[in-house]
XYZ file of C-alpha atoms in Angstrom:
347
model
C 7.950 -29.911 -58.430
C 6.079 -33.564 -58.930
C 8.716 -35.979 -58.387
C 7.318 -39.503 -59.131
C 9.360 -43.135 -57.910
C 8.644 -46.532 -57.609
C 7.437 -48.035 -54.237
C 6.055 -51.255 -53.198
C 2.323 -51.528 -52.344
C -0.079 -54.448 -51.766
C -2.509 -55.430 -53.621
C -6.022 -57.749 -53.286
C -5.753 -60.213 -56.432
C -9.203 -59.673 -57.881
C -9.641 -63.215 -59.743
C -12.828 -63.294 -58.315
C -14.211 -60.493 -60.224
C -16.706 -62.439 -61.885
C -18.438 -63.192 -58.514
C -18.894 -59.790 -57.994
C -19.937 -59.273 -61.610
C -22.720 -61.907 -60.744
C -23.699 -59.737 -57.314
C -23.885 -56.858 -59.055
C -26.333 -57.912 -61.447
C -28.753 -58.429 -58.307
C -29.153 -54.976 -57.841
C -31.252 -51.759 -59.287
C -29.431 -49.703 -60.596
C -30.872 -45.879 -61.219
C -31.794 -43.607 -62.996
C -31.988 -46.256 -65.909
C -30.638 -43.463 -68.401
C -27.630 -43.901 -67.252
C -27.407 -47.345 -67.251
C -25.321 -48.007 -63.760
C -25.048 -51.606 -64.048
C -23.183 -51.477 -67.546
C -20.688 -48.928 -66.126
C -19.962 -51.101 -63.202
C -19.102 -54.026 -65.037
C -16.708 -52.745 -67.256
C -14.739 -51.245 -64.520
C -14.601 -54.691 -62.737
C -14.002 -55.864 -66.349
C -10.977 -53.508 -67.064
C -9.695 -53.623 -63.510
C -6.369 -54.654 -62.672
C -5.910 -55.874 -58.974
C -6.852 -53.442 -56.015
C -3.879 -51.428 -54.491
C -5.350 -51.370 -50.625
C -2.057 -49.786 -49.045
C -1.405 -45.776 -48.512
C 1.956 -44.306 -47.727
C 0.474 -42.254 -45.092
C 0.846 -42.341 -41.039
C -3.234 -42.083 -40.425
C -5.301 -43.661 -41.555
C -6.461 -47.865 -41.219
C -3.614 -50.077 -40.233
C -3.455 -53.046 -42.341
C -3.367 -56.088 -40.391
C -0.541 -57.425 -42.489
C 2.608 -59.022 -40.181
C 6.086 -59.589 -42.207
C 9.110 -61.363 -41.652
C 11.756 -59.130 -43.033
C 14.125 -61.589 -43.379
C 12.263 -64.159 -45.560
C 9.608 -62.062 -46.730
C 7.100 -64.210 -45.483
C 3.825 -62.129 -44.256
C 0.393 -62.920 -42.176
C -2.830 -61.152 -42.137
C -4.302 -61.167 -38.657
C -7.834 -61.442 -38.792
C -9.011 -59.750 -35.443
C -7.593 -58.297 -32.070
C -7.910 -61.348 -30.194
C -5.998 -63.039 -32.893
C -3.507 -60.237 -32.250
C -3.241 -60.339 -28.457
C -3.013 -64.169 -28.799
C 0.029 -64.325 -30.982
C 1.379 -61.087 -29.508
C 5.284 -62.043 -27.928
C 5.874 -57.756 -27.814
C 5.056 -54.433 -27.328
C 0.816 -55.548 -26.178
C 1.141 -53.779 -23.351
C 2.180 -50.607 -24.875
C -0.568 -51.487 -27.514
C -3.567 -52.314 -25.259
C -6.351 -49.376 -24.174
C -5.718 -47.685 -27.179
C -7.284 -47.628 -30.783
C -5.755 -50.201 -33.970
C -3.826 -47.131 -35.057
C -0.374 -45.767 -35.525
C 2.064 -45.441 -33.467
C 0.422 -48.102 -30.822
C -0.602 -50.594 -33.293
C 3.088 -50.962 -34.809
C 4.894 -51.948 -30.833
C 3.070 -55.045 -31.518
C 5.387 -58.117 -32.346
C 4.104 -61.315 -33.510
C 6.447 -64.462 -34.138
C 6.659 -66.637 -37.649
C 5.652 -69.525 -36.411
C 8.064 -71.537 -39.280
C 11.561 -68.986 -38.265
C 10.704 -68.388 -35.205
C 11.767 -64.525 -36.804
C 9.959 -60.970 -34.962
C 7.730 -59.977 -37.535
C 6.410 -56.277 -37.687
C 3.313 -54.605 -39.362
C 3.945 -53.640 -42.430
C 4.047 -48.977 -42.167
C 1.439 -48.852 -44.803
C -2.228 -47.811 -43.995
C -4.996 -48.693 -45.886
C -7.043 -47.623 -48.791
C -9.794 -44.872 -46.796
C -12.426 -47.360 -49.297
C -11.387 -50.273 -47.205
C -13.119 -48.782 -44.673
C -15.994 -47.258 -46.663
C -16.478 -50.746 -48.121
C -16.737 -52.406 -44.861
C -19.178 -50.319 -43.391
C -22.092 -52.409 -43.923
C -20.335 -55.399 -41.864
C -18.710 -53.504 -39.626
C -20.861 -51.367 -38.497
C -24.064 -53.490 -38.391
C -21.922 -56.133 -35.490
C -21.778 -58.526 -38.242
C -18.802 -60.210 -35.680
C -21.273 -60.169 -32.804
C -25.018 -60.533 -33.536
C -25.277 -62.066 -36.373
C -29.422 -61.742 -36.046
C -29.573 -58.303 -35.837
C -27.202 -57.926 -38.512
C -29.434 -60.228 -40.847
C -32.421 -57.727 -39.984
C -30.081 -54.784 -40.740
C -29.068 -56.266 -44.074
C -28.460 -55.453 -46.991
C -29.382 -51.850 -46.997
C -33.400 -50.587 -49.272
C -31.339 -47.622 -50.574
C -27.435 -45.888 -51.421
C -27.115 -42.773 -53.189
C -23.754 -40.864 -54.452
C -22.249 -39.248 -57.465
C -21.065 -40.574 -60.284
C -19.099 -41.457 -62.600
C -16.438 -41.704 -59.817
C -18.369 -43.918 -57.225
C -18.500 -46.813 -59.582
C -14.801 -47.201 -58.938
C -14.313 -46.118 -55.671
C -17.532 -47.219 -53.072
C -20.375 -48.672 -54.926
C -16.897 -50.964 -56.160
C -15.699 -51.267 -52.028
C -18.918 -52.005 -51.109
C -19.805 -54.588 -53.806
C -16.707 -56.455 -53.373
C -16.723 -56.212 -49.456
C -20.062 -57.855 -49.936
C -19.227 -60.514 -52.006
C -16.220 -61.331 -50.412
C -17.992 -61.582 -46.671
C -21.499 -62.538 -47.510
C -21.825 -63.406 -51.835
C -24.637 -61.353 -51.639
C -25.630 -57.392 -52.348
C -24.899 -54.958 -49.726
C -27.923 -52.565 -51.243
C -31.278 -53.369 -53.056
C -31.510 -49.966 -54.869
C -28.383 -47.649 -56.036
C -29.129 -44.030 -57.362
C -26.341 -42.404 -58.918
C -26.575 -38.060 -59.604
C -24.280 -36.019 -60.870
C -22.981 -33.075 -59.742
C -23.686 -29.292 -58.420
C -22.087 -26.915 -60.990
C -22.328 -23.103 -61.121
C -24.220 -21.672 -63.879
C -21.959 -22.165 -66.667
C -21.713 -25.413 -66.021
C -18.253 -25.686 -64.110
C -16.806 -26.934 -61.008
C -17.184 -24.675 -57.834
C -14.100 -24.251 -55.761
C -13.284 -22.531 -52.402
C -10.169 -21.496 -53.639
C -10.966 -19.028 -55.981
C -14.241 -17.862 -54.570
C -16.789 -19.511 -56.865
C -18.296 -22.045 -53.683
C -21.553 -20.720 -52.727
C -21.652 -21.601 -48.988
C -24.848 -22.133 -47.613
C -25.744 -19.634 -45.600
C -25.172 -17.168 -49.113
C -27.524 -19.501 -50.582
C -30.503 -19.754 -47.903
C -31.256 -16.766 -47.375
C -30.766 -15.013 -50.507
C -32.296 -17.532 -52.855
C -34.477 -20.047 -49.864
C -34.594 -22.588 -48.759
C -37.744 -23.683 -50.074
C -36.698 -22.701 -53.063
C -33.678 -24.898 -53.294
C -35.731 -28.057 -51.673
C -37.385 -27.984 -55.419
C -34.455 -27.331 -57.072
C -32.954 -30.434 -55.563
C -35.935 -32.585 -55.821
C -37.070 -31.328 -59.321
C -33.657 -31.578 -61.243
C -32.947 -35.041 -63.240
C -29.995 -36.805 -61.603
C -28.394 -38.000 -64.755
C -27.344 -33.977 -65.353
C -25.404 -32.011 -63.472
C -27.057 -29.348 -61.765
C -26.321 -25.745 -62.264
C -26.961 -24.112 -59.603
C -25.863 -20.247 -59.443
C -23.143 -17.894 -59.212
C -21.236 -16.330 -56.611
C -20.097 -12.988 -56.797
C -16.896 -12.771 -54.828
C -16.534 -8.583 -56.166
C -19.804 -8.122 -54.583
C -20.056 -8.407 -50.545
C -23.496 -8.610 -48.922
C -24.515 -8.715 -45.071
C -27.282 -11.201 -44.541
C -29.993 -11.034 -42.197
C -30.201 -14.809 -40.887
C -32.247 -16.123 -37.949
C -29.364 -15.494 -35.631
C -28.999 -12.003 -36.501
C -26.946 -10.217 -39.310
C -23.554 -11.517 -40.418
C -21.008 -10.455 -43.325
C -19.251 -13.965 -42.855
C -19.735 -17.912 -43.468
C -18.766 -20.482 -40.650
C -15.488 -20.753 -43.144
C -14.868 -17.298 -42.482
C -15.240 -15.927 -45.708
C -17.527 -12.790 -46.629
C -20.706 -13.592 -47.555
C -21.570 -12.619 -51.000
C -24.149 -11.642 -53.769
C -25.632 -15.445 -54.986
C -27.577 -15.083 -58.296
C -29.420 -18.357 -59.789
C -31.431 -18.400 -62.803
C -32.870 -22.077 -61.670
C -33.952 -20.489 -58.501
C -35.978 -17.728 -60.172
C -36.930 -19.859 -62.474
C -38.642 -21.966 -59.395
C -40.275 -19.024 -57.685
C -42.029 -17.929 -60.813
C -43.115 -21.382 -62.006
C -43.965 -23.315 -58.547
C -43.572 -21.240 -55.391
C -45.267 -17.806 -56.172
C -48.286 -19.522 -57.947
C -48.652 -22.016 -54.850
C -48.714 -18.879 -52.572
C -51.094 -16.887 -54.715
C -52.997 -20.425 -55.218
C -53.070 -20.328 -50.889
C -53.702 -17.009 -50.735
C -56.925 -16.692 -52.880
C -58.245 -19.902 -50.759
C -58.026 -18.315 -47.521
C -59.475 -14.833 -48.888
C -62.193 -16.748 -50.048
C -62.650 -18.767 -47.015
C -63.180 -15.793 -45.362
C -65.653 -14.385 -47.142
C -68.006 -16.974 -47.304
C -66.982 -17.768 -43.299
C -66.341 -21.725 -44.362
C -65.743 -24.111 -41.415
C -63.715 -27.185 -42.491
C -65.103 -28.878 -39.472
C -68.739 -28.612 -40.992
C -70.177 -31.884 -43.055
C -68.720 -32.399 -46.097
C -71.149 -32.191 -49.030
C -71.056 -35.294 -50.828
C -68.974 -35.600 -54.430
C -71.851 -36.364 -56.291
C -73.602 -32.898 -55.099
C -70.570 -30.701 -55.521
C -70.074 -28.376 -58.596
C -68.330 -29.551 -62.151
C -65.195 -27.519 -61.257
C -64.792 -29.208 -57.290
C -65.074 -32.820 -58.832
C -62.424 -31.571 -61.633
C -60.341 -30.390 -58.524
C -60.527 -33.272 -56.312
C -60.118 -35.729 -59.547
C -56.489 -34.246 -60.223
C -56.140 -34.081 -56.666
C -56.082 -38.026 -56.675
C -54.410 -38.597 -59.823
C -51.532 -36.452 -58.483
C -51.754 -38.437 -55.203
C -51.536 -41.691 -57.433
C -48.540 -40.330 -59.519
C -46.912 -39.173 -56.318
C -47.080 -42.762 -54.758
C -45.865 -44.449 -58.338
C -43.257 -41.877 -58.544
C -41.711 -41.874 -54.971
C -41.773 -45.825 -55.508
C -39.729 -45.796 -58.531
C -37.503 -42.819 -56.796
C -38.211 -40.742 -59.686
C -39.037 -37.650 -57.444
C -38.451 -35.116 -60.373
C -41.415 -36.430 -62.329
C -43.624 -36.184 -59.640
C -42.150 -32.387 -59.493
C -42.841 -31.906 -62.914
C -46.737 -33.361 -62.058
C -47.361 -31.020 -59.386
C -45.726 -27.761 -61.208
């Protein structure tokens, strides 16, 4: 039964929106198609202030103080702050890490009462602490030089749409907050890995293909160009599991019948996958394998002198030609982090 009731939580006022509206805007935002950006602002547009607190006993313990008496709170702002206006329970506190149950001995005193105040029970929001991470992480507190070198970060990549509330958001308004600046350069957003119909995988009721199923019964190789070939504005569909249909797989480490999970491993079928071997890998073997025949046959010796372009016959200068405009596509591509057109040059 879902039993729903009113509680108190805190909450960051987000007036300054608009400041992080204007950070925002100093970023690139990809793929294009999907227009990031726009989606970003109208969440901080339609946004009502940002519950930060978690009825939970782990997790971040907000550094929030209150008087119960008068209501009256602080935030404390570091652990020497803390241990300065500490009057009980340091001791108890002290060697171990700003979490629950050691964190909440600690007593400070309202310096107007003269009232005990307590931490609040709360924890925080687990994208406090995502948010953060470029500050915290980088000893933005303790050398401030290396943490200019360090910052912001070239690139951040995650799935959408639900990132656009949850981290890039944390991170953006960390950021602007701390710094008024971007905490990235370049954001690419992807969607998601979906079986083959097009719907959600889930452990529960056997659909997941774990990878081990996946490696060795469609490769790895194979998957690499899956990955890198498939247009991150559309969800992925990957394959289906067969949870009827057991398998033991021959792996590296010997044979197994189960996933780390312990689950059987099963019959993994993917259409995208033989779809790859056909169209990329098989042809790249064959493409290998009638070069080294060759090579053979007329003994060639990469090490000998080359024979200059100019010399060479029509069909070598056609070969090395697309050789360089693929190189030159490759570069533009990779630049732009549009890997699955370059995919769809080399095919």
């Amino acid at each position: 039964e879902l039993v729903f009731r009113l509680v108190d939580e805190w909450f960051i006022n987000m007036d300054w929106r608009q400041e992080i509206m204007d950070v925002a805007r100093r970023i690139r935002w990809l793929p294009e198609s999907i227009n990031g950006l726009q989606r970003e602002l109208e969440w901080l547009t339609m946004m009502r202030d940002w519950m930060i607190s978690k009825k939970r006993f782990w997790g971040l313990a907000l550094p929030i103080w209150v008087d119960e008496e008068t209501g009256e709170f602080e935030v404390i702002g570091s652990l020497a702050e803390l241990k300065e206006r500490a009057v009980e329970g340091w001791e108890e506190f002290e060697g171990h890490t700003p979490h629950r149950p050691w964190i909440d001995k600690v007593k400070i005193r309202n310096p107007r009462t003269g009232n005990l105040m307590s931490r609040i029970p709360d924890v925080g929001n687990p994208w406090l602490d995502a948010g953060i991470v470029p500050f915290s992480t980088l000893q933005y507190n303790t050398n401030r030089e290396m943490w200019r070198q360090l910052y912001p970060a070239d690139f951040v990549t995650e799935c959408f749409p639900g990132q656009f509330r949850n981290w890039f958001y944390a991170l953006l308004a960390m950021a602007t907050m701390m710094d008024n600046s971007p905490p990235f350069k370049t954001l690419l957003g992807h969607r998601l890995v979906m079986n083959e119909e097009g719907k959600p995988m889930h452990k529960s009721d056997g659909t997941a293909i774990w990878f081990e199923e996946a490696a060795e019964q469609l490769g790895v190789d194979t998957m690499r160009w899956m990955y890198l070939a498939q247009n991150p504005a559309v969800d992925l569909r990957f394959g289906t599991r067969h949870p009827d249909q057991p398998v033991a797989l021959e792996t590296p480490t010997g044979t197994i019948t189960e996933t780390e999970e312990g689950l059987p491993t099963c019959r993994v079928t993917s259409k995208p996958s033989d779809e790859v071997r056909r169209q990329v890998l098989i042809p790249l073997w064959n493409s290998y394998a009638f070069l080294v025949n060759y090579a053979r046959l007329d003994r060639f010796d990469p090490r000998a002198p080359r024979i200059p372009v100019s010399q060479r016959q029509e069909i070598d200068r056609w070969i090395l030609s697309n050789l360089q405009a693929l190189i030159e596509t490759a570069r533009r591509e990779f630049e732009n982090y549009n890997v699955a057109e370059f995919c769809r040059a080399a095919s």
